[in-house]
mmCIF file of C-alpha atoms in Angstrom:
data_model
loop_
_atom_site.group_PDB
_atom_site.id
_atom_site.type_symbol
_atom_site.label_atom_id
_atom_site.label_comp_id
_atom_site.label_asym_id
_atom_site.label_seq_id
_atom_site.Cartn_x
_atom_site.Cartn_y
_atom_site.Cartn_z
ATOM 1 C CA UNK A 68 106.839 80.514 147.871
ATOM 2 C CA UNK A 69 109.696 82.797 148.641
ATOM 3 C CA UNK A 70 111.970 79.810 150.002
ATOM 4 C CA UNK A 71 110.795 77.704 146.836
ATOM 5 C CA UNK A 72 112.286 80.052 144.836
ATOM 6 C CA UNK A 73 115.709 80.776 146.809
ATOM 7 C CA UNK A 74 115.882 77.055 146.926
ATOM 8 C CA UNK A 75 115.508 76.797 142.732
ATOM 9 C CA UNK A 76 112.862 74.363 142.902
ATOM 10 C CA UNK A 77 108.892 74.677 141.997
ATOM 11 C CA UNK A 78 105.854 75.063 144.752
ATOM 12 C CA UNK A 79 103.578 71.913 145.030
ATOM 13 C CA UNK A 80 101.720 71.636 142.365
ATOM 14 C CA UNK A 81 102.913 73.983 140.363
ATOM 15 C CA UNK A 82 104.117 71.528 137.617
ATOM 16 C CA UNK A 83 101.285 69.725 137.136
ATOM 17 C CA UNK A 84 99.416 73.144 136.888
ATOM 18 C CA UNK A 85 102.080 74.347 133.781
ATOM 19 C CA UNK A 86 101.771 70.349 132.291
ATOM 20 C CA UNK A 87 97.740 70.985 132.190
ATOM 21 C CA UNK A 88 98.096 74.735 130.651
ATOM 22 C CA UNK A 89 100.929 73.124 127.608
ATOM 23 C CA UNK A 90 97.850 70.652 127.151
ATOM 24 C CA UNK A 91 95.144 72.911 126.528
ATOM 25 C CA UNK A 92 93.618 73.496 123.370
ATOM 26 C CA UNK A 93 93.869 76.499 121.056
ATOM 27 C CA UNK A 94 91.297 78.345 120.781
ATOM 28 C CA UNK A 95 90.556 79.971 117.587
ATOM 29 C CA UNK A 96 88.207 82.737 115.588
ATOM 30 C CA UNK A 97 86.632 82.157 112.464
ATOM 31 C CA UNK A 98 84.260 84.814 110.715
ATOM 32 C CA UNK A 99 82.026 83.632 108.263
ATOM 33 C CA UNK A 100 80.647 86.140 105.789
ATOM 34 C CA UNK A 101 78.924 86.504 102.450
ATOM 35 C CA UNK A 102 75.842 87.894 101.128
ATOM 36 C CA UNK A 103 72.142 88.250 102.225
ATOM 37 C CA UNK A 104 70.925 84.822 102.340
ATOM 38 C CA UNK A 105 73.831 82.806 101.221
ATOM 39 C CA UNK A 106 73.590 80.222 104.109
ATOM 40 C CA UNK A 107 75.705 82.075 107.234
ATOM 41 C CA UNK A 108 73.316 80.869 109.546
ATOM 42 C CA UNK A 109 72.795 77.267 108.032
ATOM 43 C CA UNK A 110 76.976 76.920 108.187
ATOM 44 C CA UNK A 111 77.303 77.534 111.696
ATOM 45 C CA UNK A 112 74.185 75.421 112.775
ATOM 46 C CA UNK A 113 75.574 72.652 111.048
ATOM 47 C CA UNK A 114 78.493 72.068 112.200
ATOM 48 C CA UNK A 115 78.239 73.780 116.002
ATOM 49 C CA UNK A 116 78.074 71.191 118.768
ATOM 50 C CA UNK A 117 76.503 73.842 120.959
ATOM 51 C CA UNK A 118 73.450 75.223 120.271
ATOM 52 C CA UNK A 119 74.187 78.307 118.342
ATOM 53 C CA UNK A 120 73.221 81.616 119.046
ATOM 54 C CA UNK A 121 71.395 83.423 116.277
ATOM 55 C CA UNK A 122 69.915 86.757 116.209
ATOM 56 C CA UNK A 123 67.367 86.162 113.292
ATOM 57 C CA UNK A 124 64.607 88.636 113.195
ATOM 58 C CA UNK A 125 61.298 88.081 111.074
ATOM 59 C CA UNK A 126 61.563 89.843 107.678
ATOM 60 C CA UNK A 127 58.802 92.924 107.044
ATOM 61 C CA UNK A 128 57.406 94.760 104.283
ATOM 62 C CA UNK A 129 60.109 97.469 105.687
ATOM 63 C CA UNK A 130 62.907 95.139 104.104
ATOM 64 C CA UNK A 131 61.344 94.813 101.038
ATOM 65 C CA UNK A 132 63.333 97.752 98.909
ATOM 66 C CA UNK A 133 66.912 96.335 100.446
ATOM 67 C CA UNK A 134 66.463 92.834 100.925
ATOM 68 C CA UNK A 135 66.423 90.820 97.855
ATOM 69 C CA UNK A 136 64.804 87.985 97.506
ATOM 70 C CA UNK A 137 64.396 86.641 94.929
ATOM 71 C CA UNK A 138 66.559 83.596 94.612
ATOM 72 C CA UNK A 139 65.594 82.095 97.931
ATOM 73 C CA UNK A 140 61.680 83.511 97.731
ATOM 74 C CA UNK A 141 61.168 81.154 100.886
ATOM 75 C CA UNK A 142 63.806 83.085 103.249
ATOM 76 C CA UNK A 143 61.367 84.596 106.221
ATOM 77 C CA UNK A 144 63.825 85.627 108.784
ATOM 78 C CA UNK A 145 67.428 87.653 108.477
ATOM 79 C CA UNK A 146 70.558 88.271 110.874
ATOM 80 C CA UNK A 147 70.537 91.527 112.399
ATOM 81 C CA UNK A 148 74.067 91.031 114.208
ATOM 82 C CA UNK A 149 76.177 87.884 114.334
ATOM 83 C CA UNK A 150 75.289 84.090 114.529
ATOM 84 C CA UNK A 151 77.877 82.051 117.052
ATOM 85 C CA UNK A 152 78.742 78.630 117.128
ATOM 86 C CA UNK A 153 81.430 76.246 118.153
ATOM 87 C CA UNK A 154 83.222 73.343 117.018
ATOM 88 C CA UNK A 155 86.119 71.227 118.670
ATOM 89 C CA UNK A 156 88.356 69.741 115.923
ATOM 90 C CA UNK A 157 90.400 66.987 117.397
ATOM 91 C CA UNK A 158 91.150 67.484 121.048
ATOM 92 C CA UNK A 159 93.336 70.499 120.741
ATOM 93 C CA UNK A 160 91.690 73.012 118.313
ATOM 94 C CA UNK A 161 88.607 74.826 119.089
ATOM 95 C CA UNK A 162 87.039 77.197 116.750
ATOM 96 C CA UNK A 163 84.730 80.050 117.768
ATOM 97 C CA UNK A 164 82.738 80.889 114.312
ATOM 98 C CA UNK A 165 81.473 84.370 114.053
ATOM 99 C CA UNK A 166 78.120 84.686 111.464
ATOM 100 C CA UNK A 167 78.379 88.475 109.866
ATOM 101 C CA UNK A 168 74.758 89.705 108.955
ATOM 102 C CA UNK A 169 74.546 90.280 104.738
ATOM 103 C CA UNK A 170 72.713 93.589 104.694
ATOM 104 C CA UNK A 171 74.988 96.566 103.945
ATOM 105 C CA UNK A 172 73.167 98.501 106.636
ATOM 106 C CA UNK A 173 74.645 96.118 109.169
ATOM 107 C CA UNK A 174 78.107 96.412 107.888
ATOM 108 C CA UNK A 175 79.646 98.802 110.279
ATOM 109 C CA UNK A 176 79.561 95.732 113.205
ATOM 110 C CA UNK A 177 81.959 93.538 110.814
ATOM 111 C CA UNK A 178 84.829 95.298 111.867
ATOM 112 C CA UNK A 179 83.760 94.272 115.835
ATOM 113 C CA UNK A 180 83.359 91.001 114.516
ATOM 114 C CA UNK A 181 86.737 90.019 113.138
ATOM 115 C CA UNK A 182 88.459 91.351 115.392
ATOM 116 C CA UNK A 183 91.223 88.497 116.522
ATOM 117 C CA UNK A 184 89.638 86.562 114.173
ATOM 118 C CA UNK A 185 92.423 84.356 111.885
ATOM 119 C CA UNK A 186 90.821 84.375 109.193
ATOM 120 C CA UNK A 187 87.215 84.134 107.041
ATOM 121 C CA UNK A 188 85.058 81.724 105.164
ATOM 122 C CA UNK A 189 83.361 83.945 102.416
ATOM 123 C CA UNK A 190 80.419 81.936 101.086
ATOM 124 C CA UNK A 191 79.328 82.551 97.915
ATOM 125 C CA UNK A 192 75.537 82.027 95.891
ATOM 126 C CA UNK A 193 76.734 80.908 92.111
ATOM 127 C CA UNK A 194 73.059 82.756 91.111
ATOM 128 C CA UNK A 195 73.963 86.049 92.401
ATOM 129 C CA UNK A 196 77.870 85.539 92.726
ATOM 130 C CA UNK A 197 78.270 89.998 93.078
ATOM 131 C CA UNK A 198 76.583 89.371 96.398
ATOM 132 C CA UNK A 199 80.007 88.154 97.764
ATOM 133 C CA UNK A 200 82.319 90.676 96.465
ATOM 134 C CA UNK A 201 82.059 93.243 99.419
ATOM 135 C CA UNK A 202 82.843 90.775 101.756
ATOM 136 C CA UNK A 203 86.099 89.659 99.343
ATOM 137 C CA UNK A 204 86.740 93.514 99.200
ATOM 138 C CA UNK A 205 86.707 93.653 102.939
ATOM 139 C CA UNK A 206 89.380 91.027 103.782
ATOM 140 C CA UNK A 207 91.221 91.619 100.456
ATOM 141 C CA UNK A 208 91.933 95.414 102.047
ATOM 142 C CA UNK A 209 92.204 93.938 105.889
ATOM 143 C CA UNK A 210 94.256 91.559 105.110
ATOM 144 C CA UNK A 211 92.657 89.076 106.528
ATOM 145 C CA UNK A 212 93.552 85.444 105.366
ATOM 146 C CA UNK A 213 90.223 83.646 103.210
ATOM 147 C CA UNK A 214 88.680 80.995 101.739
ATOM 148 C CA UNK A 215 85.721 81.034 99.435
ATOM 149 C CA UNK A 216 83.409 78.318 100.007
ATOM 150 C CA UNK A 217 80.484 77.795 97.463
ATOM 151 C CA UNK A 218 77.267 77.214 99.067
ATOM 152 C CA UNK A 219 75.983 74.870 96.052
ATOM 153 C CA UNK A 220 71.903 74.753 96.698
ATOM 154 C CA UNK A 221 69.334 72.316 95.257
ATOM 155 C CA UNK A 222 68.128 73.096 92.130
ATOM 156 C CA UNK A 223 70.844 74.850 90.996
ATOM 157 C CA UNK A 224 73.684 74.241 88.142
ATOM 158 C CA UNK A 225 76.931 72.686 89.913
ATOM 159 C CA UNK A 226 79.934 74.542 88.812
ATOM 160 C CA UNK A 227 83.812 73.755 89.329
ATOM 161 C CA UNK A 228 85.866 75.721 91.713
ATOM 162 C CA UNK A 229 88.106 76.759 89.001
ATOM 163 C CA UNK A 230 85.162 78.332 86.817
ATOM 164 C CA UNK A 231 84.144 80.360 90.307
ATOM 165 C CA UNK A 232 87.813 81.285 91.043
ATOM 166 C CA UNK A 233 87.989 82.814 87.069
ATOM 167 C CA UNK A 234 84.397 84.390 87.590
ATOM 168 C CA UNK A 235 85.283 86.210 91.213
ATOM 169 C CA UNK A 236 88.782 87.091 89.948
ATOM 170 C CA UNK A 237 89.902 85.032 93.131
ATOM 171 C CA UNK A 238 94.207 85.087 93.042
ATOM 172 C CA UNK A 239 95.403 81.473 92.994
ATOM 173 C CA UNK A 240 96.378 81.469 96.270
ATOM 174 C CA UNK A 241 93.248 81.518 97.958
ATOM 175 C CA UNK A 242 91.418 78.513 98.269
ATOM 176 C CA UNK A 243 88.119 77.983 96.710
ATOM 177 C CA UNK A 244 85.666 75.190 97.826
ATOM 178 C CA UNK A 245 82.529 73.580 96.773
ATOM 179 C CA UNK A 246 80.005 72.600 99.981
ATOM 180 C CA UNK A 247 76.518 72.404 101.025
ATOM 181 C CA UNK A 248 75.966 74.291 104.513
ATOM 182 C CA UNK A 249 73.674 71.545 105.609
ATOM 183 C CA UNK A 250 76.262 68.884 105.395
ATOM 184 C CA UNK A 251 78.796 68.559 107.751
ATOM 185 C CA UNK A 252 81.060 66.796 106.234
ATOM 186 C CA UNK A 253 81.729 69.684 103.581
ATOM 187 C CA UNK A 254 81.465 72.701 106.333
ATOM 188 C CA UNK A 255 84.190 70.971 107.922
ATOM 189 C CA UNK A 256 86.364 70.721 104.863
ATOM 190 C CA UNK A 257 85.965 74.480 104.545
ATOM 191 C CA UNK A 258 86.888 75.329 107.356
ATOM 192 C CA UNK A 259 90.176 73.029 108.041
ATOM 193 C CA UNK A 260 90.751 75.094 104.757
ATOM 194 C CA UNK A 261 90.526 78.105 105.884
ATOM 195 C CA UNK A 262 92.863 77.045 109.025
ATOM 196 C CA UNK A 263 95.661 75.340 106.867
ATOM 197 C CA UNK A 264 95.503 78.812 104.654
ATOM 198 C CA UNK A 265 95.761 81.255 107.334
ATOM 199 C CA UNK A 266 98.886 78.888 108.699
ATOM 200 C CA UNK A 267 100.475 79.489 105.716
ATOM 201 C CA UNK A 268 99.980 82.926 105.253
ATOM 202 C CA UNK A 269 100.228 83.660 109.036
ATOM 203 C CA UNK A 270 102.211 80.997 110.611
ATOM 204 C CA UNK A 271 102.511 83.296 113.784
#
């Protein structure tokens, strides 16, 4: 290696080693937060073409004076710590998406969580839309870039981005999205909005 280098040229293989790292693909955090029972755990399953890792644990009567449930009465199970999924967009972007749990007394891992994230999806329940201001709260005072993506569920009145924007106090610049966590199609939109935001609030 030595005599490579006094002679100004590259060891064998060398090149083709640099060549394969310039064609890797970028690898990339994304948290996704929000309320108890918005549809975290729905999002990532959707969309991840692992399987995901969940850490769901069976709801009990212990839950009962924290845990509301009264919009989605059929909810039987809750994250306790993150979900974890991944998705490869293309053939040179992966994203590594990072479930929050909803309950406030699991807050204090969220700061573990986005850590070298780029950015969050913050999903949002139009029936209980005050579930989803902590999380804006949170990312409004880290800084972190955001989208808000409403999780529009069955049953329920369909409302325009613009009229959630107005209702969340959401500043203009911040995208705001209307999806269904069981479709792909719409989980993906949110979240190639959430990358083209934090690239142009963070093109670093």
């Amino acid at each position: 290696m030595d005599e490579v280098r006094a002679a100004g040229g590259t060891a064998p293989g060398v090149k083709e080693w640099q060549e394969d790292l310039s064609q890797a693909p970028i690898s990339t955090k994304i948290v996704v937060a929000g309320g108890f029972g918005v549809g975290k755990t729905t999002l990532v399953g959707s969309v991840s073409e692992i399987e995901p890792l969940t850490t769901e644990a069976l709801m009990t009567q212990a839950s009962e004076s924290t845990d509301d449930i009264a919009s989605t009465p059929e909810k039987t199970t809750t994250t306790v710590a993150m979900d974890f999924g991944r998705i490869t967009l293309e053939s040179d972007l992966v994203l590594y998406l990072f479930g929050t749990p909803g309950q406030q007394r699991f807050w204090f891992m969220w700061d573990d969580l986005v850590r070298g994230a780029i950015g969050a999806v913050v999903m949002a329940d139009t029936r209980r839309l005050e579930d989803c201001f902590p999380a804006l709260d949170y990312f409004e005072s880290c800084g972190y870039p955001y989208v808000v993506a409403v999780n529009h569920f069955e049953g329920t009145t369909a409302y325009e981005a613009e009229d959630v924007r107005e209702a969340l106090s959401v500043p203009r610049h911040v995208p705001v999205v209307i999806m269904d966590a069981r479709e792909r199609p719409t989980v993906l939109k949110s979240l190639l909005a959430l990358v083209s935001h934090a690239l142009d609030v963070t093109p670093a």
